[in-house]
CSV table of C-alpha atoms and ligand atoms in Angstrom, one decimal:
chain,number,residue,atom,x,y,z
A,259,MET,CA,20.1,25.3,-39.1
A,260,GLN,CA,23.0,27.3,-40.6
A,261,VAL,CA,23.1,29.8,-43.5
A,262,LYS,CA,24.4,28.0,-45.5
A,263,GLN,CA,21.2,24.7,-44.9
A,264,ALA,CA,18.9,27.6,-45.0
A,265,VAL,CA,20.0,29.2,-48.5
A,266,ALA,CA,20.9,25.5,-50.0
A,267,HIS,CA,16.6,24.2,-48.1
A,268,PHE,CA,14.7,27.1,-49.1
A,269,SER,CA,16.3,28.7,-52.3
A,270,SER,CA,15.3,25.1,-53.8
A,271,GLN,CA,11.3,25.7,-52.4
A,272,LEU,CA,12.0,29.0,-54.5
A,273,ALA,CA,13.2,27.3,-57.8
A,274,ALA,CA,10.3,24.9,-57.1
A,275,ALA,CA,8.4,27.8,-57.6
A,276,GLY,CA,9.3,29.0,-60.3
A,277,VAL,CA,10.9,32.1,-59.0
A,278,ASP,CA,14.3,33.1,-61.5
A,279,HIS,CA,17.0,33.6,-59.1
A,280,PRO,CA,16.8,31.6,-56.1
A,281,GLY,CA,20.2,32.1,-54.6
A,282,LEU,CA,20.1,35.7,-54.5
A,283,GLU,CA,16.7,36.2,-53.4
A,284,ILE,CA,17.4,33.8,-50.6
A,285,ARG,CA,19.6,35.8,-49.3
A,286,LEU,CA,17.8,39.0,-49.2
A,287,LEU,CA,15.1,37.2,-47.2
A,288,LEU,CA,17.6,35.8,-45.0
A,289,ALA,CA,19.5,39.5,-44.2
A,290,GLN,CA,15.7,41.1,-44.0
A,291,ALA,CA,15.1,38.0,-40.5
A,292,LEU,CA,18.6,38.1,-39.5
A,293,ASN,CA,18.1,42.1,-39.7
A,294,CYS,CA,21.9,41.4,-41.1
A,295,THR,CA,23.8,42.5,-44.5
A,296,THR,CA,23.9,39.7,-47.5
A,297,ALA,CA,27.3,40.1,-47.1
A,298,PHE,CA,27.6,38.9,-43.2
A,299,LEU,CA,25.9,35.8,-44.5
A,300,LEU,CA,28.3,35.1,-47.3
A,301,ALA,CA,31.1,35.9,-45.2
A,302,TYR,CA,29.5,33.2,-42.2
A,303,PRO,CA,27.9,30.4,-43.8
A,304,GLU,CA,28.7,28.5,-40.6
A,305,TYR,CA,25.7,31.0,-38.8
A,306,VAL,CA,23.3,29.5,-37.0
A,307,ILE,CA,20.2,31.1,-36.8
A,308,PRO,CA,18.6,31.6,-34.3
A,309,PRO,CA,15.4,29.1,-34.2
A,310,SER,CA,13.5,32.3,-32.8
A,311,LEU,CA,13.9,34.0,-36.7
A,312,LEU,CA,13.3,30.8,-38.5
A,313,LYS,CA,9.5,31.4,-38.9
A,314,SER,CA,9.7,34.6,-39.8
A,315,LEU,CA,12.4,33.3,-42.5
A,316,GLN,CA,9.1,30.0,-43.5
A,317,LEU,CA,6.2,33.2,-44.3
A,318,SER,CA,9.0,35.1,-46.6
A,319,VAL,CA,9.8,32.7,-48.2
A,320,GLU,CA,6.1,31.5,-48.3
A,321,ARG,CA,5.0,34.6,-49.6
A,322,ARG,CA,7.8,34.4,-52.2
A,323,CYS,CA,6.6,31.1,-53.9
A,324,ARG,CA,3.0,33.1,-54.3
A,325,ARG,CA,5.2,34.9,-56.1
A,326,GLU,CA,4.3,38.0,-54.0
A,327,PRO,CA,7.5,40.5,-55.7
A,328,VAL,CA,10.8,40.3,-52.8
A,329,ALA,CA,10.6,44.3,-52.7
A,330,TYR,CA,7.1,43.8,-51.4
A,331,ILE,CA,7.7,41.2,-49.2
A,332,LEU,CA,11.0,44.2,-47.6
A,333,GLU,CA,9.1,46.4,-48.5
A,334,ASN,CA,12.0,47.8,-49.9
A,335,LYS,CA,13.5,48.5,-53.1
A,336,GLU,CA,16.8,50.5,-54.8
A,337,PHE,CA,16.8,52.8,-57.4
A,338,TRP,CA,19.1,55.4,-58.4
A,339,GLY,CA,21.2,54.2,-55.3
A,340,LEU,CA,18.5,54.8,-52.6
A,341,PRO,CA,16.5,53.1,-50.9
A,342,PHE,CA,12.7,53.4,-51.5
A,343,LYS,CA,9.9,52.2,-49.6
A,344,VAL,CA,7.5,50.3,-51.0
A,345,SER,CA,3.6,48.8,-50.8
A,346,PRO,CA,1.7,47.0,-52.9
A,347,ALA,CA,-0.2,50.9,-52.8
A,348,THR,CA,2.8,52.0,-55.7
A,349,LEU,CA,4.3,50.5,-58.7
A,350,ILE,CA,8.4,49.0,-57.5
A,351,PRO,CA,10.8,51.1,-59.6
A,352,ARG,CA,12.8,49.8,-62.4
A,353,PRO,CA,16.0,49.9,-63.1
A,354,ASP,CA,15.1,51.1,-66.9
A,355,SER,CA,13.0,54.0,-65.4
A,356,GLU,CA,17.0,55.2,-64.3
A,357,THR,CA,17.4,56.8,-68.1
A,358,LEU,CA,14.7,59.0,-67.1
A,359,ILE,CA,17.0,61.0,-64.4
A,360,ALA,CA,19.9,60.7,-66.6
A,361,ALA,CA,18.2,62.5,-69.0
A,362,ALA,CA,16.3,65.2,-66.5
A,363,LEU,CA,19.7,65.4,-65.0
A,364,SER,CA,21.4,66.2,-68.1
A,365,TYR,CA,18.2,68.9,-69.1
A,366,ALA,CA,18.5,70.5,-65.6
A,367,LYS,CA,21.9,71.3,-66.2
A,368,THR,CA,21.0,74.0,-68.8
A,369,LEU,CA,18.5,75.5,-65.7
A,370,PRO,CA,18.7,77.9,-63.0
A,371,ALA,CA,19.6,75.1,-59.9
A,372,SER,CA,17.0,76.3,-57.7
A,373,ILE,CA,13.8,75.0,-60.4
A,374,HIS,CA,10.2,73.6,-59.5
A,375,ILE,CA,10.2,70.5,-60.9
A,376,LEU,CA,6.8,68.4,-61.4
A,377,ASP,CA,6.4,64.3,-61.3
A,378,LEU,CA,3.0,63.3,-62.6
A,379,GLY,CA,1.9,60.0,-61.4
A,380,THR,CA,4.9,59.9,-58.4
A,381,GLY,CA,4.0,56.5,-56.7
A,382,SER,CA,7.1,55.4,-53.9
A,383,GLY,CA,8.1,59.2,-55.1
A,384,CYS,CA,11.3,57.0,-56.6
A,385,LEU,CA,11.6,59.7,-59.3
A,386,LEU,CA,11.4,62.9,-58.3
A,387,LEU,CA,12.9,62.4,-55.2
A,388,ALA,CA,16.7,61.3,-56.9
A,389,LEU,CA,16.4,64.3,-59.2
A,390,LEU,CA,16.1,66.1,-56.1
A,391,THR,CA,19.6,64.6,-54.3
A,392,GLU,CA,20.9,65.4,-57.2
A,393,LEU,CA,19.7,68.7,-57.4
A,394,PRO,CA,20.2,70.4,-54.1
A,395,LYS,CA,18.5,73.5,-54.7
A,396,ALA,CA,15.9,72.2,-56.8
A,397,PHE,CA,12.4,71.7,-55.4
A,398,GLY,CA,9.4,68.9,-56.1
A,399,ILE,CA,5.9,68.3,-56.6
A,400,GLY,CA,4.3,64.9,-56.9
A,401,THR,CA,1.0,63.8,-57.8
A,402,ASP,CA,-0.6,60.5,-57.5
A,403,GLN,CA,-4.4,59.7,-57.5
A,404,SER,CA,-3.5,57.4,-54.6
A,405,ALA,CA,-4.0,58.3,-51.2
A,406,GLU,CA,-1.9,55.6,-50.2
A,407,ALA,CA,1.0,55.9,-52.7
A,408,ILE,CA,1.4,59.9,-51.2
A,409,LYS,CA,1.3,58.2,-48.1
A,410,ILE,CA,4.6,56.4,-49.2
A,411,ALA,CA,5.8,58.7,-51.1
A,412,ARG,CA,5.9,61.5,-48.0
A,413,GLU,CA,7.5,58.6,-45.9
A,414,ASN,CA,10.6,58.4,-48.6
A,415,ALA,CA,10.9,61.8,-48.3
A,416,HIS,CA,11.6,61.9,-45.0
A,417,HIS,CA,14.0,59.2,-44.9
A,418,LEU,CA,15.5,60.9,-47.3
A,419,GLY,CA,15.7,64.4,-45.9
A,420,LEU,CA,14.6,65.9,-49.0
A,421,THR,CA,10.9,67.1,-46.9
A,422,GLU,CA,12.1,70.4,-47.3
A,423,ARG,CA,12.1,70.3,-50.8
A,424,VAL,CA,9.2,68.4,-52.2
A,425,LYS,CA,5.4,68.5,-51.6
A,426,PHE,CA,3.0,65.5,-52.7
A,427,VAL,CA,-0.6,66.3,-53.6
A,428,GLN,CA,-3.2,63.9,-54.2
A,429,ASP,CA,-4.7,64.6,-57.8
A,430,ASN,CA,-5.9,63.7,-61.1
A,431,TRP,CA,-2.5,64.1,-62.9
A,432,ALA,CA,-2.1,67.8,-62.5
A,433,SER,CA,-5.6,69.2,-62.2
A,434,SER,CA,-5.3,70.7,-59.2
A,435,LEU,CA,-2.0,72.7,-60.2
A,436,SER,CA,-1.4,76.0,-61.5
A,437,GLY,CA,2.1,77.8,-62.4
A,438,THR,CA,5.1,76.8,-64.9
A,439,TYR,CA,7.5,74.8,-64.5
A,440,PRO,CA,10.5,73.8,-66.8
A,441,LEU,CA,10.8,70.7,-66.2
A,442,ILE,CA,7.8,67.8,-65.7
A,443,ILE,CA,8.1,64.3,-65.7
A,444,SER,CA,6.1,61.3,-65.5
A,445,ASN,CA,6.4,57.3,-65.9
A,446,PRO,CA,2.8,56.6,-66.5
A,447,PRO,CA,0.8,53.2,-66.9
A,448,TYR,CA,1.3,52.2,-70.4
A,449,ILE,CA,0.6,48.5,-70.7
A,450,LYS,CA,-2.1,48.2,-73.0
A,451,HIS,CA,-5.2,46.1,-70.8
A,452,LEU,CA,-5.0,43.6,-72.5
A,453,ASP,CA,-1.4,42.7,-72.3
A,454,ILE,CA,-1.5,42.7,-68.5
A,455,GLU,CA,-3.0,39.4,-68.3
A,456,GLY,CA,0.2,37.6,-70.0
A,457,LEU,CA,2.4,39.7,-67.7
A,458,MET,CA,4.0,37.4,-65.2
A,459,PRO,CA,2.5,36.2,-61.9
A,460,GLU,CA,4.8,39.3,-59.4
A,461,ILE,CA,3.2,41.8,-62.2
A,462,LYS,CA,0.0,40.6,-62.4
A,463,GLN,CA,-1.3,40.0,-59.0
A,464,PHE,CA,0.9,42.2,-57.1
A,465,GLU,CA,1.3,45.7,-58.5
A,466,PRO,CA,-1.1,48.0,-58.6
A,467,HIS,CA,-3.0,48.0,-62.1
A,468,ALA,CA,-3.9,51.7,-62.0
A,469,ALA,CA,-0.1,51.9,-61.8
A,470,LEU,CA,0.0,49.4,-64.9
A,471,ASP,CA,-2.8,49.7,-67.0
A,472,GLY,CA,-2.7,52.0,-69.9
A,473,GLY,CA,-6.4,51.5,-71.3
A,474,MET,CA,-6.9,49.4,-74.6
A,475,ASP,CA,-4.0,50.8,-76.5
A,476,GLY,CA,-1.8,51.8,-73.9
A,477,LEU,CA,-1.5,55.8,-74.6
A,478,GLU,CA,-5.0,56.5,-72.5
A,479,CYS,CA,-2.5,58.0,-69.8
A,480,TYR,CA,-0.5,60.1,-72.4
A,481,ARG,CA,-4.0,61.5,-73.9
A,482,GLN,CA,-4.8,62.4,-70.2
A,483,ILE,CA,-1.7,64.2,-69.2
A,484,PHE,CA,-0.6,66.2,-72.5
A,485,PRO,CA,-3.3,69.4,-71.7
A,486,GLY,CA,-2.1,69.4,-68.6
A,487,ALA,CA,1.5,69.1,-69.2
A,488,ALA,CA,0.9,71.6,-71.9
A,489,ARG,CA,-0.8,74.2,-69.8
A,490,LEU,CA,1.6,74.0,-66.7
A,491,LEU,CA,4.9,73.6,-69.0
A,492,SER,CA,7.0,77.2,-69.2
A,493,ASP,CA,8.2,78.2,-72.1
A,494,ASN,CA,10.6,76.2,-73.9
A,495,GLY,CA,10.0,73.7,-70.5
A,496,ARG,CA,10.3,69.9,-71.7
A,497,LEU,CA,7.9,66.6,-70.4
A,498,LEU,CA,10.0,64.0,-70.1
A,499,MET,CA,8.3,60.9,-70.0
A,500,GLU,CA,8.9,56.8,-70.3
A,501,ILE,CA,6.9,55.4,-72.9
A,502,GLY,CA,6.4,51.6,-73.9
A,503,ASP,CA,7.9,49.6,-76.9
A,504,ASN,CA,6.7,50.6,-79.8
A,505,GLN,CA,4.8,53.6,-78.4
A,506,GLN,CA,7.1,56.3,-79.7
A,507,GLN,CA,5.8,57.0,-82.9
A,508,ASP,CA,1.8,57.3,-81.9
A,509,LEU,CA,3.3,59.2,-78.7
A,510,VAL,CA,4.9,61.4,-80.7
A,511,ALA,CA,2.3,62.6,-83.6
A,512,MET,CA,-0.5,62.8,-80.8
B,84,LIG,N1,6.8,57.0,-60.9
B,84,LIG,C1,6.8,56.3,-60.5
B,84,LIG,C2,7.1,54.7,-60.7
B,84,LIG,O1,8.4,55.6,-62.1
B,84,LIG,C3,5.4,55.5,-60.3
B,84,LIG,C4,5.0,55.1,-62.0
B,84,LIG,C5,3.4,54.3,-62.2
B,84,LIG,O2,3.0,54.3,-61.1
B,84,LIG,N2,3.2,54.1,-63.4
B,84,LIG,O3,8.2,53.7,-60.4
């Protein structure tokens, strides 16, 4: 089977399963199976796929047709232009969260270069590690309640060459930490418990609910985080957090 035939054949299977961008996603899965770039696939549509590789492509397509996110199948997601390993133990980094990185960077510019940054609920480590690549003298501590997530975050630190400047600690937010930090970041779970059922299958069936579920009103994790953050922030320090739609007023009041 040629690349262009595989793209046509498998993307129609993905489309029938309700996948949003079947043409793009089949190229991602095909590039993984062939261990090549998507540019190669566009340049060589007549390249004949070795039959031995078709089997693994077929398995990936079947997983995607069951609506498993393509990032879990590829075990990778790009964030802030960097590759991050992800697993079902970690939330998949979202482009929206790059806003938090931009805000943190503009605040960090006003601080000494060797600051220590705290990331509460680090997941794959994407936020903290992206910041550390931009702030070459800064240090970071990331916490997560999930040992599995911590393992992935450490692997990401290793791949990005950041192990010397970052530590990951298994912790329910920040209870084991002391000291003070001028910059604390967090993208906590903030979806209302009852709203999870209405999310797309990729999210509700595959992403860790512990990374999504913000309790009945969606604000439970903020309630848990604020006391620890208040204890750990240095004078004039800032806590920068991602929040959900329509949560601003309640959170500012809190
Ligand atoms: N900090 C990680 C991220 O932004 C994990 C967030 C979470 O699990 N809620 O992707």
